[in-house]
XYZ file of C-alpha atoms in Angstrom:
671
model
C 0.330 0.361 -0.181
C 1.206 3.284 -1.238
C 1.963 5.723 1.927
C 2.351 8.679 0.066
C 1.532 10.260 -3.118
C 4.467 11.131 -5.679
C 4.800 13.855 -8.655
C 7.349 13.663 -11.136
C 7.504 16.450 -13.381
C 9.231 15.580 -16.363
C 10.945 17.528 -19.359
C 8.793 16.506 -22.270
C 6.701 20.209 -23.142
C 4.134 20.318 -25.773
C 4.474 21.356 -29.134
C 1.038 23.604 -28.603
C 0.397 26.548 -26.548
C -2.090 27.447 -24.313
C -4.948 29.710 -25.224
C -5.749 32.112 -22.550
C -8.947 32.041 -24.289
C -10.038 28.824 -22.006
C -10.141 31.193 -19.286
C -13.329 33.000 -20.552
C -16.706 33.811 -19.191
C -20.481 34.166 -20.010
C -22.564 37.062 -20.053
C -26.573 36.467 -20.433
C -29.950 38.080 -20.000
C -31.129 35.229 -17.409
C -32.788 36.276 -13.982
C -31.219 38.909 -12.412
C -28.191 38.733 -14.174
C -28.319 41.847 -16.095
C -29.940 43.573 -13.100
C -26.926 42.556 -10.524
C -24.232 43.070 -12.760
C -25.030 46.851 -14.191
C -24.530 49.692 -11.604
C -27.990 51.265 -12.707
C -29.998 51.074 -9.242
C -33.462 51.164 -9.960
C -35.688 48.979 -11.125
C -37.865 49.497 -14.129
C -37.066 52.392 -15.652
C -38.909 52.438 -18.708
C -42.174 51.400 -16.750
C -42.220 48.146 -18.894
C -44.149 46.445 -15.806
C -47.573 45.261 -15.522
C -49.773 47.352 -12.919
C -49.647 44.819 -10.340
C -50.644 46.435 -7.467
C -53.932 47.886 -9.386
C -52.931 51.511 -8.368
C -52.180 52.638 -11.648
C -48.519 52.930 -11.492
C -45.981 50.439 -13.231
C -43.981 47.548 -11.397
C -41.677 48.124 -8.743
C -42.919 51.895 -8.697
C -45.583 53.228 -6.333
C -47.516 56.482 -5.982
C -46.888 59.613 -3.767
C -49.741 61.778 -3.215
C -50.650 64.732 -1.386
C -54.021 65.445 -3.220
C -57.222 63.399 -3.718
C -57.933 63.010 -6.813
C -54.773 62.471 -8.210
C -54.822 60.001 -11.108
C -52.084 57.451 -12.016
C -52.184 55.220 -15.461
C -50.039 53.555 -17.383
C -50.166 54.689 -21.221
C -49.270 52.747 -24.523
C -46.273 53.515 -26.470
C -47.054 56.357 -28.565
C -44.937 58.714 -31.450
C -41.381 59.567 -29.825
C -40.912 57.430 -27.301
C -40.725 53.322 -26.876
C -43.241 51.196 -24.973
C -45.549 52.113 -21.945
C -45.024 55.626 -20.177
C -46.389 56.648 -16.560
C -48.864 59.223 -16.576
C -49.822 61.216 -13.598
C -52.696 63.969 -13.768
C -53.197 66.508 -11.395
C -56.396 68.077 -10.861
C -57.226 71.968 -10.278
C -59.436 71.124 -7.055
C -55.936 69.702 -5.577
C -53.085 71.718 -7.299
C -50.364 69.809 -5.048
C -47.085 67.838 -5.507
C -48.039 64.555 -6.643
C -45.578 61.278 -7.812
C -44.114 58.141 -7.650
C -41.271 56.217 -5.682
C -39.429 53.089 -5.817
C -36.939 51.681 -2.964
C -33.430 50.873 -3.617
C -30.282 50.853 -2.297
C -27.234 53.240 -2.865
C -23.407 52.575 -2.940
C -20.524 54.050 -2.131
C -22.354 57.529 -1.634
C -20.744 58.951 -4.924
C -22.224 61.191 -7.519
C -24.802 60.198 -9.432
C -25.836 61.193 -13.043
C -30.152 61.419 -13.179
C -31.647 61.038 -16.575
C -35.307 61.375 -17.173
C -37.110 61.323 -20.759
C -40.306 63.132 -20.349
C -43.228 65.955 -21.274
C -45.503 67.749 -19.311
C -48.599 69.736 -20.200
C -47.540 73.851 -18.860
C -49.275 73.294 -15.262
C -46.262 71.427 -14.466
C -42.786 72.698 -14.313
C -40.473 71.101 -12.013
C -39.468 67.638 -10.983
C -38.245 67.401 -7.489
C -36.127 64.122 -6.689
C -34.997 63.367 -3.332
C -33.414 60.018 -1.532
C -34.604 59.540 1.895
C -33.361 56.710 4.466
C -36.324 54.731 5.185
C -35.475 53.701 8.717
C -35.278 57.842 10.005
C -36.597 59.847 6.909
C -32.799 61.572 6.330
C -32.673 63.325 3.015
C -29.648 61.948 1.605
C -29.657 63.963 -1.849
C -32.263 66.140 -3.790
C -32.525 68.029 -6.880
C -34.795 69.593 -9.194
C -35.101 69.842 -13.001
C -37.145 72.158 -14.954
C -39.667 70.556 -17.457
C -40.127 73.165 -20.783
C -41.412 70.733 -23.288
C -44.519 69.190 -24.330
C -42.973 66.724 -26.389
C -40.366 63.975 -25.296
C -37.144 65.327 -23.748
C -34.424 64.076 -22.068
C -33.859 66.280 -19.254
C -30.186 65.392 -16.666
C -28.691 66.581 -13.955
C -26.608 65.640 -10.991
C -27.350 64.269 -8.085
C -25.158 64.606 -4.718
C -25.429 61.656 -2.118
C -24.226 62.075 1.019
C -23.387 58.512 1.811
C -24.438 54.892 1.156
C -27.804 53.177 2.319
C -29.026 49.957 2.151
C -32.897 51.305 2.171
C -33.504 54.745 0.376
C -36.692 55.275 -0.913
C -36.566 57.598 -4.370
C -39.268 59.888 -4.477
C -39.926 61.707 -7.963
C -42.470 64.260 -7.282
C -44.477 66.448 -9.997
C -44.339 70.244 -9.001
C -47.276 72.477 -10.313
C -47.637 75.837 -10.892
C -49.222 77.998 -7.861
C -52.585 77.987 -8.252
C -52.867 81.395 -9.357
C -51.114 80.368 -12.588
C -53.526 77.647 -13.210
C -55.470 78.684 -16.656
C -58.980 78.034 -15.179
C -60.693 76.426 -12.677
C -61.250 72.555 -14.689
C -57.567 72.321 -16.148
C -55.573 69.599 -15.209
C -51.791 69.180 -14.732
C -50.141 66.020 -16.774
C -46.648 64.718 -17.156
C -45.811 61.487 -18.242
C -42.267 59.897 -17.675
C -40.729 57.225 -20.419
C -37.338 56.791 -18.570
C -36.326 57.689 -15.132
C -32.804 56.608 -14.162
C -29.564 57.634 -11.865
C -26.473 56.063 -12.435
C -23.056 56.452 -10.202
C -20.422 58.547 -12.019
C -17.624 55.886 -10.961
C -18.970 53.341 -12.466
C -17.127 51.297 -15.410
C -18.832 49.960 -18.748
C -21.883 50.229 -17.073
C -21.129 47.955 -14.469
C -21.351 48.149 -10.632
C -18.044 49.350 -9.710
C -16.636 46.201 -7.810
C -18.308 44.145 -10.400
C -16.121 45.725 -12.701
C -13.201 45.151 -10.351
C -13.462 41.673 -9.915
C -14.698 41.014 -13.560
C -11.298 42.797 -14.568
C -9.424 40.482 -11.847
C -10.551 37.317 -13.672
C -8.156 38.093 -16.837
C -10.649 36.216 -18.694
C -9.490 36.537 -21.663
C -12.692 36.749 -24.260
C -16.268 37.266 -22.748
C -19.382 35.036 -24.992
C -22.538 36.688 -25.092
C -24.942 34.262 -25.671
C -27.295 31.961 -24.025
C -31.211 30.541 -24.358
C -32.397 34.477 -24.712
C -30.254 35.002 -28.080
C -32.414 32.789 -29.713
C -35.332 35.179 -29.434
C -32.969 38.441 -29.569
C -32.949 40.596 -32.222
C -29.570 42.821 -32.562
C -31.017 45.936 -34.035
C -33.780 46.498 -31.806
C -30.568 47.155 -29.008
C -28.136 49.717 -31.059
C -29.120 53.532 -31.015
C -31.063 55.524 -28.620
C -31.705 53.620 -25.314
C -35.016 55.826 -25.494
C -36.227 54.579 -28.655
C -35.248 50.833 -27.851
C -38.042 48.773 -27.827
C -39.443 46.596 -24.787
C -39.937 43.110 -25.212
C -40.294 40.104 -22.608
C -37.374 37.945 -22.208
C -39.529 34.567 -23.753
C -36.547 32.554 -22.836
C -36.648 32.075 -19.117
C -39.615 32.051 -16.744
C -40.751 35.429 -15.222
C -37.699 36.697 -16.370
C -38.900 39.987 -17.258
C -38.056 42.377 -20.033
C -34.692 42.303 -22.459
C -32.391 44.736 -20.641
C -32.407 46.865 -23.309
C -29.217 49.055 -21.717
C -26.697 46.549 -22.395
C -26.905 46.065 -26.088
C -24.204 45.274 -28.808
C -22.441 48.497 -28.066
C -22.489 48.378 -24.429
C -20.762 44.838 -24.782
C -18.051 45.528 -27.160
C -17.372 48.644 -25.054
C -16.921 46.562 -21.626
C -14.668 44.032 -23.383
C -12.468 46.570 -24.402
C -12.320 48.265 -20.819
C -11.885 44.361 -19.666
C -8.880 43.849 -21.937
C -10.634 40.505 -23.089
C -11.928 39.937 -27.040
C -15.717 40.041 -27.549
C -17.435 36.491 -28.992
C -20.862 37.214 -30.152
C -23.454 34.084 -30.325
C -26.037 34.958 -33.442
C -29.890 34.351 -33.809
C -30.425 31.707 -34.986
C -33.574 30.335 -33.639
C -36.099 33.368 -34.589
C -33.312 35.096 -36.546
C -31.938 34.582 -40.206
C -28.760 34.539 -42.355
C -29.316 38.243 -43.422
C -29.710 39.585 -39.909
C -26.813 37.451 -38.708
C -24.721 39.382 -41.236
C -26.264 42.829 -40.603
C -25.070 41.954 -37.504
C -21.484 41.528 -38.582
C -21.511 44.654 -40.632
C -22.780 46.726 -38.049
C -19.082 45.486 -35.300
C -16.813 45.490 -38.374
C -17.806 47.342 -41.741
C -16.619 50.763 -42.386
C -18.625 53.935 -42.408
C -19.694 53.343 -46.164
C -21.506 50.050 -45.260
C -25.066 50.279 -44.520
C -24.490 48.682 -41.004
C -21.122 50.626 -40.527
C -22.785 53.928 -41.101
C -25.143 52.539 -38.732
C -23.062 52.202 -35.798
C -21.124 55.822 -36.682
C -24.701 57.471 -36.246
C -24.693 55.669 -32.932
C -21.423 57.660 -31.757
C -18.626 54.677 -33.056
C -17.134 55.405 -35.987
C -14.626 52.879 -36.117
C -15.222 49.427 -36.451
C -15.338 46.937 -33.288
C -13.372 43.913 -34.878
C -15.074 41.162 -33.563
C -13.424 38.236 -34.356
C -15.630 35.198 -32.635
C -18.977 34.451 -33.813
C -21.055 31.638 -32.662
C -23.966 30.672 -34.765
C -26.851 29.225 -32.715
C -27.157 28.405 -29.472
C -28.166 24.605 -28.403
C -29.827 24.573 -31.509
C -30.522 20.368 -30.563
C -32.639 20.790 -27.192
C -36.605 21.076 -26.896
C -35.978 24.196 -24.737
C -34.285 26.008 -27.060
C -36.643 28.303 -29.625
C -35.898 27.302 -33.492
C -34.571 23.814 -32.330
C -34.088 21.785 -34.986
C -32.337 18.674 -36.745
C -29.018 18.049 -37.052
C -28.922 18.068 -41.041
C -31.546 21.312 -40.608
C -28.985 23.178 -38.456
C -26.077 21.926 -40.917
C -27.782 23.436 -43.756
C -28.580 26.635 -41.764
C -25.488 27.074 -40.622
C -23.495 27.224 -43.735
C -26.127 29.638 -45.214
C -25.244 31.823 -42.159
C -21.497 31.224 -42.281
C -21.578 32.154 -45.777
C -23.625 35.542 -45.726
C -21.576 36.277 -42.559
C -18.560 35.510 -44.165
C -19.424 38.101 -47.311
C -19.314 40.861 -44.707
C -15.876 40.145 -43.473
C -14.067 37.203 -44.493
C -11.713 37.425 -41.791
C -13.731 36.265 -38.660
C -13.905 33.222 -36.702
C -17.265 31.153 -36.848
C -17.917 28.976 -33.949
C -20.635 26.020 -34.873
C -23.081 24.280 -32.533
C -22.241 21.099 -31.046
C -23.323 19.403 -28.407
C -22.012 17.372 -25.007
C -25.052 15.169 -24.499
C -25.901 13.088 -27.520
C -28.964 11.455 -25.884
C -30.450 14.745 -26.923
C -29.771 14.520 -30.330
C -28.321 10.880 -31.452
C -25.078 11.395 -33.994
C -25.893 15.050 -34.189
C -22.021 16.131 -33.592
C -21.037 13.452 -36.563
C -23.883 14.409 -38.759
C -23.501 18.426 -38.190
C -19.367 17.664 -38.827
C -19.973 15.609 -42.154
C -22.262 18.089 -43.212
C -21.030 21.749 -42.657
C -17.407 21.052 -40.470
C -14.926 21.953 -43.306
C -16.907 25.854 -43.005
C -16.626 25.961 -38.941
C -13.235 27.198 -37.174
C -14.659 25.405 -34.146
C -17.179 22.915 -32.374
C -19.151 24.249 -29.618
C -20.222 21.800 -26.495
C -21.375 22.915 -23.331
C -20.374 21.067 -20.229
C -22.679 20.907 -17.303
C -20.819 18.267 -14.898
C -23.034 16.338 -12.194
C -26.938 15.307 -12.867
C -26.466 15.924 -16.301
C -23.974 12.630 -16.074
C -24.584 11.085 -12.911
C -27.969 9.979 -11.472
C -27.477 12.113 -8.607
C -30.436 14.607 -6.925
C -30.862 15.821 -3.682
C -31.250 12.322 -1.592
C -27.985 11.463 -2.877
C -25.348 10.970 0.051
C -22.727 13.598 0.173
C -19.376 11.318 -0.543
C -20.975 9.621 -3.187
C -22.271 13.408 -5.232
C -18.540 14.608 -4.225
C -17.086 12.050 -5.978
C -18.975 11.884 -9.076
C -18.578 15.694 -9.275
C -15.244 15.466 -9.248
C -15.271 12.644 -12.007
C -15.087 16.029 -14.174
C -11.972 15.398 -16.489
C -12.563 11.930 -17.068
C -15.949 13.149 -18.299
C -14.605 15.622 -20.198
C -11.828 13.419 -21.830
C -14.163 11.114 -22.911
C -16.333 13.874 -25.029
C -13.277 15.413 -26.433
C -11.859 12.101 -27.525
C -14.972 11.063 -29.325
C -15.057 14.538 -31.259
C -10.994 14.187 -31.393
C -11.862 10.652 -33.331
C -14.060 12.357 -35.432
C -12.199 15.465 -36.620
C -9.003 13.413 -36.961
C -10.627 11.076 -39.598
C -11.602 13.593 -42.133
C -8.541 15.667 -43.867
C -11.667 18.440 -44.049
C -12.422 18.761 -40.484
C -8.294 18.247 -39.131
C -8.232 22.558 -38.751
C -11.085 22.115 -36.076
C -10.903 23.413 -32.893
C -13.381 23.055 -30.008
C -14.970 25.542 -27.901
C -16.610 25.092 -24.525
C -18.536 27.753 -24.980
C -20.499 27.144 -21.724
C -19.699 25.392 -18.654
C -19.974 24.396 -15.099
C -21.151 22.028 -12.328
C -24.647 21.234 -12.325
C -26.535 19.456 -9.761
C -30.074 18.680 -9.754
C -32.791 20.349 -11.540
C -32.879 24.337 -10.654
C -33.011 25.767 -7.952
C -30.176 23.745 -6.787
C -28.381 26.228 -4.661
C -26.223 26.571 -2.922
C -24.256 23.344 -4.516
C -22.596 25.559 -7.009
C -20.964 27.819 -5.327
C -19.407 25.729 -2.725
C -15.899 24.322 -2.287
C -17.023 20.771 -3.540
C -18.299 22.812 -6.842
C -14.749 24.884 -6.837
C -12.905 21.499 -6.602
C -14.794 20.076 -9.523
C -14.181 23.164 -11.612
C -10.519 23.273 -10.849
C -10.228 19.567 -12.295
C -12.294 20.335 -15.542
C -9.729 23.789 -15.965
C -6.858 20.992 -15.184
C -8.058 18.885 -18.243
C -8.684 21.722 -20.771
C -4.949 23.025 -20.431
C -4.113 19.280 -20.892
C -6.217 19.388 -24.332
C -5.404 22.495 -24.789
C -4.014 21.347 -28.234
C -7.572 21.040 -29.095
C -9.704 23.153 -26.228
C -9.009 26.763 -27.326
C -11.882 28.379 -25.963
C -13.894 27.856 -22.539
C -16.123 30.432 -21.203
C -17.538 29.804 -17.459
C -21.381 30.233 -16.987
C -22.280 32.772 -15.939
C -20.676 36.110 -14.602
C -22.835 37.373 -12.491
C -25.465 36.471 -10.387
C -28.542 35.172 -12.868
C -27.991 31.005 -13.513
C -27.274 29.633 -10.433
C -23.820 29.182 -11.387
C -22.942 32.964 -11.366
C -19.622 33.306 -9.993
C -19.507 36.481 -8.670
C -22.492 37.389 -6.385
C -24.605 40.726 -6.065
C -26.559 39.960 -2.388
C -28.477 37.293 -1.152
C -30.220 36.119 -4.836
C -27.703 33.215 -4.300
C -31.164 31.715 -2.186
C -33.531 31.288 -4.817
C -35.656 29.516 -2.491
C -35.972 32.599 -0.391
C -37.202 36.086 -1.429
C -34.430 38.483 -2.292
C -33.537 41.319 -0.008
C -34.287 38.551 2.590
C -31.147 39.412 4.779
C -31.229 43.079 4.018
C -27.459 42.692 2.685
C -28.378 42.805 -1.185
C -25.533 45.721 -1.784
C -22.814 42.915 -0.508
C -20.668 42.224 -3.806
C -18.525 38.786 -3.068
C -17.109 35.797 -4.978
C -17.862 32.386 -5.081
C -15.198 29.611 -4.457
C -15.042 29.036 -7.953
C -14.851 32.762 -8.620
C -10.945 32.750 -6.549
C -10.550 29.792 -8.479
C -11.129 30.897 -11.863
C -9.100 34.063 -11.135
C -6.214 32.328 -9.349
C -5.785 30.467 -12.780
C -6.501 32.828 -15.291
C -3.460 35.026 -13.919
C -0.614 32.058 -13.657
C 1.781 32.354 -16.477
C 0.944 29.343 -18.817
C 2.772 28.492 -22.169
C 3.331 24.889 -22.872
C 2.074 21.500 -20.877
C 5.046 19.769 -19.111
C 4.759 15.917 -18.768
C 3.860 14.786 -15.047
C 3.624 11.246 -13.917
C 1.031 11.086 -10.696
C 1.741 8.209 -8.291
C -1.372 7.893 -5.565
C -4.475 6.069 -4.501
C -7.368 5.752 -6.142
C -11.129 5.908 -5.801
C -14.278 5.151 -7.848
C -16.767 7.754 -8.968
C -19.985 5.406 -9.599
C -21.789 4.804 -12.537
C -22.211 7.037 -15.073
C -25.040 7.963 -17.674
C -22.306 7.508 -20.417
C -21.193 4.304 -19.205
C -17.465 5.126 -18.514
C -14.957 3.087 -16.263
C -14.879 5.401 -13.453
C -13.762 2.594 -10.866
C -9.889 3.837 -10.588
C -9.409 7.310 -10.770
C -6.459 9.317 -9.437
C -7.133 11.247 -6.060
C -4.825 14.072 -7.260
C -5.695 15.632 -10.419
C -2.508 17.349 -11.840
C -0.970 19.217 -14.722
C 2.170 21.313 -14.601
C 3.291 24.286 -17.096
C 6.043 26.052 -18.166
C 6.458 29.761 -18.946
C 6.821 31.305 -22.046
C 10.414 32.526 -20.936
C 10.736 28.723 -19.233
C 11.548 30.552 -16.293
C 8.237 29.928 -13.907
C 6.884 25.800 -13.262
C 3.403 25.920 -12.637
C 1.700 22.903 -10.961
C -1.860 22.872 -10.471
C -2.780 20.068 -7.712
C -6.530 19.003 -6.725
C -7.000 16.695 -3.880
C -10.317 14.946 -4.991
C -9.986 13.245 -1.979
C -11.775 13.419 1.468
C -8.444 12.695 3.693
C -5.023 14.233 3.759
C -2.673 13.167 1.257
C 1.012 13.516 2.114
C 2.846 14.792 -1.235
C 6.518 14.530 -2.635
C 7.356 16.355 -5.779
C 10.603 15.463 -8.224
C 11.835 18.296 -9.542
C 14.841 16.955 -10.590
C 14.634 17.363 -14.442
C 14.491 20.998 -13.635
C 16.445 23.505 -12.188
C 14.482 25.183 -9.440
C 15.210 28.059 -6.814
C 14.897 27.127 -3.215
C 11.756 29.302 -2.674
C 8.462 28.953 -4.082
C 5.105 30.381 -3.725
C 2.064 28.163 -2.697
C -1.456 29.190 -3.465
C -4.361 27.314 -1.825
C -8.098 27.328 -2.038
C -9.617 25.131 1.043
C -12.192 24.649 3.896
C -13.063 22.570 6.648
C -15.414 21.011 4.771
C -16.704 20.336 0.596
C -19.835 21.973 1.291
C -18.567 25.036 2.849
C -19.445 28.207 0.491
C -19.220 32.362 0.956
C -22.634 34.056 1.609
C -23.440 37.508 2.394
C -22.708 37.047 5.955
C -19.148 35.118 5.331
C -18.396 36.717 2.120
C -14.590 35.971 2.085
C -15.138 32.177 3.890
C -13.443 30.532 1.073
C -10.747 32.657 -0.896
C -7.415 32.104 -1.991
C -4.207 31.944 0.018
C -0.857 32.630 -0.517
C 2.259 31.349 1.436
C 5.834 30.770 0.617
C 7.344 27.458 0.793
C 10.756 25.772 0.128
C 12.042 23.363 -2.601
C 14.567 21.312 -0.970
C 17.185 18.707 -2.937
C 14.732 19.702 -6.486
C 12.120 17.979 -4.210
C 8.982 19.389 -2.535
C 7.161 18.098 -0.031
C 3.693 18.853 1.437
C 0.482 17.596 3.431
C -2.541 18.158 1.195
C -5.651 18.881 3.124
C -9.088 16.989 1.720
C -11.150 18.204 -0.867
C -8.317 21.258 -1.661
C -6.966 23.163 -4.450
C -3.185 24.105 -4.700
C -0.683 25.760 -7.157
C 2.695 25.447 -6.838
C 4.669 28.474 -8.633
C 8.188 27.497 -8.818
C 11.299 30.405 -10.042
C 13.416 28.504 -12.402
C 16.884 28.815 -13.102
C 17.477 30.045 -16.459
C 21.256 30.576 -16.734
């Protein structure tokens, strides 16, 4: 019986480099992803929600009224504005202020820009905006704006806010003329709001300041815009003036509300540039057309002499964006997807889309839709590649390890579930191997690479919280990253799902929305922003200096992951999942070591094939229990830690904790 584990790092280095795009991320309009990510504190800024309380006021707003006769109503779309507007009608017999309010939280007490798109009759000449601390009535900020137009007009101003507050009432009051200036005894004063927003001046890329900084720290290389909603998304509706962008229901998700019109193509590309990452756009094949997709390419990449390039320039962006990576269709094999189709139909459509899009920009790289779950559409990958693979640069997979590949549910014992979920690399390796055999079997396909455009752990049918945020999930996701690094000759792009809140796996969390089973806001800490265990993992991996893979021999005990739905032999998996990389300058050796057992593992690492310096850095992601996770109450319970460690005689020895991730960074002598 082996008493300790041993790693032997060889000197064979891969001929291929590691693409930094395997640390990519993913933005999707799902649930509260957009509201949690963006810096706008107000909800329903365009009054598109229903009048749920039957008080004449839209959605999360409610009436403020000093008069007995004031009327509130939601009015339909009309010339000059998109969607509904909120009307307030003040009667002569009252001649007093009335308005609307909403409960929000304000961060940092920084200055905000106030914007309104509104119109009014002559009886109303000013709007007063006040922010009050709901606990004591303290005024945290106020300003007045003049109303000068009976036609729709944007009015903007500055709103100084004295301090942060988690429970603020934002009041918007319509102020009428003095009674003597009303024209007659039957006149009424009316005001219509089509948009009201406040935005912190310190936001970057429209994101909350802390969210942006955390996203920047991920160093993710590439950011995908896509998901189920994209199959019902028509890009041209979400460029240009936000006041004239239409509002429509996010049909892809139950009770998901409106598609967030304030984060369209221009805002997405701008955010990517500010994050220093490449934009990756998934086009609508579900309800869209090849012509529509081609126009999207031209809008992003065409010069100002093209029709769509001219439109982009008229929207304030004269220089082409140069978006290189375009994914054609999202999960088109899935019965949940708008426009679901057969492999033959998809391949035929793909070729039409690809031809039209390449005619607009021949330099773009195209990603075709593959599946990691053959049971959903038997033979999909082989048929799609046979019919259309030669016109693809990448085939995509969506890999959600856990319930999709193992018979697990809420009643599965924890240790059984842990072993199954941490078998992520073996499941992925099998799927990658199947695809590689198809690719290598045809000269027309050998150029193809794999893009894992969505990946994460998947426990049980939603809501499956908080499993996706646990240390266990981070350990499993570390194993997946290790496998993609090992398979980096084939896997060139990967997008972790998701960036912020939204679907259960969002690695950045805003407030307590990680508890779907509880009403949002239940903790009173909806302004707390923190990273999951997997967030710290992603940041740790993506910020290392990786260039090529180094051969490593792993000698350790094994475990049985149980029976999978793929009928894989998973009875002798190594307790340690390890991959080693060398930097571009050959001066840093980085070892990613995951202990996917539930016991301590004494480890010795043999570095004799290299010339390590005595000192090294050891990064760790550890915790007392694999089900531990970060919350608004304990936002850094699990995080990356770093310590100094020593290499003695080209050997490194350490006792690994259970269910833990280690990254050993070794400086090498290069002279």
